[in-house]
Every structure is written in structure tokens, then in C-alpha cells.
Amino acid sequence: MAQRNTFREDEELEESINLHDIARVGKYLKPYISRIVRILAVVVSMSCIVVSVPYLTKIMIDDAIPNKDLGKLAMLA
């Protein structure tokens, strides 16, 4: 007997997602739209902060430490 839908083969989808399905889900999400927007804003903000850390480290290593600028180093630390 052949195995079906194992992890080695993808499952065949018989129906595709259409606009009606998306609209139905949207009705359920509508009361929570402000929370969703706030969460997405926090995620984007945190991503920007995480990306900026290596750049700030570069500035500390390339500019502040060689010039012995303790004020700039303290500001970036």
C-alpha cells in the first residue's frame, strides 16, 4: 500500500483561495484591526532597531574608538 501525504511529497490542493474566502476572514478580523496594526507597527519598529545595531557598532569601531571620542562612544553605547 502506497503512503499518501508523507513529508516527502507535497499535498495536492484541489481548491484555490479566492476573494470570497479572504472577505470572510476579513469579517472576523475587523474588530481586531487596530490591534493588528499596532502589532505590525511594533514588529517593524523592532526590526529597524535590530538592523541598526550593527551599523551603530560600526560607527563606534571606525570613528569613536580610533579618535578617542568618549562622548560619542558613550552616546552610541
PDB file of C-alpha atoms in Angstrom:
ATOM      1  CA  MET A   1       0.000   0.000   0.000  1.00  0.00           C
ATOM      2  CA  ALA A   2       1.416   3.373  -1.005  1.00  0.00           C
ATOM      3  CA  GLN A   3       1.711   6.111   1.568  1.00  0.00           C
ATOM      4  CA  ARG A   4      -0.070   9.363   0.881  1.00  0.00           C
ATOM      5  CA  ASN A   5       0.756  12.853   2.066  1.00  0.00           C
ATOM      6  CA  THR A   6       4.036  11.993   3.711  1.00  0.00           C
ATOM      7  CA  PHE A   7       6.651  14.626   4.374  1.00  0.00           C
ATOM      8  CA  ARG A   8       8.464  13.615   1.173  1.00  0.00           C
ATOM      9  CA  GLU A   9       5.686  14.687  -1.146  1.00  0.00           C
ATOM     10  CA  ASP A  10       3.500  17.767  -1.229  1.00  0.00           C
ATOM     11  CA  GLU A  11      -0.224  17.521  -0.796  1.00  0.00           C
ATOM     12  CA  GLU A  12      -2.265  18.328  -3.883  1.00  0.00           C
ATOM     13  CA  LEU A  13      -4.677  21.192  -3.223  1.00  0.00           C
ATOM     14  CA  GLU A  14      -7.953  20.819  -5.041  1.00  0.00           C
ATOM     15  CA  GLU A  15      -9.332  24.289  -4.299  1.00  0.00           C
ATOM     16  CA  SER A  16      -7.580  27.616  -4.507  1.00  0.00           C
ATOM     17  CA  ILE A  17      -8.152  30.595  -2.251  1.00  0.00           C
ATOM     18  CA  ASN A  18     -10.482  33.145  -3.790  1.00  0.00           C
ATOM     19  CA  LEU A  19     -11.606  36.655  -2.849  1.00  0.00           C
ATOM     20  CA  HIS A  20     -14.770  35.386  -1.182  1.00  0.00           C
ATOM     21  CA  ASP A  21     -12.699  33.396   1.320  1.00  0.00           C
ATOM     22  CA  ILE A  22     -10.482  36.383   2.053  1.00  0.00           C
ATOM     23  CA  ALA A  23     -13.543  38.595   2.588  1.00  0.00           C
ATOM     24  CA  ARG A  24     -14.975  36.038   5.013  1.00  0.00           C
ATOM     25  CA  VAL A  25     -11.790  36.024   7.058  1.00  0.00           C
ATOM     26  CA  GLY A  26     -11.737  39.837   6.927  1.00  0.00           C
ATOM     27  CA  LYS A  27     -15.140  39.971   8.630  1.00  0.00           C
ATOM     28  CA  TYR A  28     -13.733  38.037  11.578  1.00  0.00           C
ATOM     29  CA  LEU A  29     -10.608  40.208  11.764  1.00  0.00           C
ATOM     30  CA  LYS A  30     -12.410  43.559  11.503  1.00  0.00           C
ATOM     31  CA  PRO A  31     -12.936  44.036  15.282  1.00  0.00           C
ATOM     32  CA  TYR A  32      -9.219  43.437  15.843  1.00  0.00           C
ATOM     33  CA  ILE A  33      -7.821  45.653  13.074  1.00  0.00           C
ATOM     34  CA  SER A  34      -6.440  48.281  15.482  1.00  0.00           C
ATOM     35  CA  ARG A  35      -4.596  45.598  17.453  1.00  0.00           C
ATOM     36  CA  ILE A  36      -3.228  44.074  14.259  1.00  0.00           C
ATOM     37  CA  VAL A  37      -1.955  47.462  13.066  1.00  0.00           C
ATOM     38  CA  ARG A  38      -0.306  48.154  16.434  1.00  0.00           C
ATOM     39  CA  ILE A  39       1.362  44.744  16.456  1.00  0.00           C
ATOM     40  CA  LEU A  40       2.655  45.242  12.913  1.00  0.00           C
ATOM     41  CA  ALA A  41       3.993  48.675  13.887  1.00  0.00           C
ATOM     42  CA  VAL A  42       5.853  47.150  16.838  1.00  0.00           C
ATOM     43  CA  VAL A  43       7.270  44.391  14.625  1.00  0.00           C
ATOM     44  CA  VAL A  44       8.514  46.922  12.059  1.00  0.00           C
ATOM     45  CA  SER A  45       9.991  49.126  14.803  1.00  0.00           C
ATOM     46  CA  MET A  46      11.804  46.218  16.418  1.00  0.00           C
ATOM     47  CA  SER A  47      13.146  45.100  13.047  1.00  0.00           C
ATOM     48  CA  CYS A  48      14.546  48.582  12.428  1.00  0.00           C
ATOM     49  CA  ILE A  49      16.191  48.606  15.846  1.00  0.00           C
ATOM     50  CA  VAL A  50      17.735  45.180  15.299  1.00  0.00           C
ATOM     51  CA  VAL A  51      19.083  46.228  11.899  1.00  0.00           C
ATOM     52  CA  SER A  52      20.553  49.464  13.277  1.00  0.00           C
ATOM     53  CA  VAL A  53      22.666  47.778  15.979  1.00  0.00           C
ATOM     54  CA  PRO A  54      25.422  46.557  13.599  1.00  0.00           C
ATOM     55  CA  TYR A  55      25.578  49.996  11.963  1.00  0.00           C
ATOM     56  CA  LEU A  56      25.973  51.728  15.331  1.00  0.00           C
ATOM     57  CA  THR A  57      28.664  49.212  16.259  1.00  0.00           C
ATOM     58  CA  LYS A  58      30.474  50.049  13.006  1.00  0.00           C
ATOM     59  CA  ILE A  59      30.405  53.754  13.864  1.00  0.00           C
ATOM     60  CA  MET A  60      31.794  53.026  17.333  1.00  0.00           C
ATOM     61  CA  ILE A  61      34.625  50.876  15.968  1.00  0.00           C
ATOM     62  CA  ASP A  62      35.514  53.013  12.941  1.00  0.00           C
ATOM     63  CA  ASP A  63      35.025  56.534  14.322  1.00  0.00           C
ATOM     64  CA  ALA A  64      34.668  56.836  18.082  1.00  0.00           C
ATOM     65  CA  ILE A  65      37.348  54.420  19.309  1.00  0.00           C
ATOM     66  CA  PRO A  66      40.201  55.466  16.930  1.00  0.00           C
ATOM     67  CA  ASN A  67      39.526  59.167  17.610  1.00  0.00           C
ATOM     68  CA  LYS A  68      39.224  58.509  21.371  1.00  0.00           C
ATOM     69  CA  ASP A  69      35.905  60.358  21.354  1.00  0.00           C
ATOM     70  CA  LEU A  70      34.430  59.196  24.656  1.00  0.00           C
ATOM     71  CA  GLY A  71      31.343  61.396  24.314  1.00  0.00           C
ATOM     72  CA  LYS A  72      30.378  59.818  21.002  1.00  0.00           C
ATOM     73  CA  LEU A  73      31.208  56.363  22.329  1.00  0.00           C
ATOM     74  CA  ALA A  74      29.020  56.908  25.397  1.00  0.00           C
ATOM     75  CA  MET A  75      26.185  58.193  23.223  1.00  0.00           C
ATOM     76  CA  LEU A  76      26.303  55.134  20.949  1.00  0.00           C
ATOM     77  CA  ALA A  77      26.794  52.574  23.728  1.00  0.00           C
TER      78      ALA A  77
END
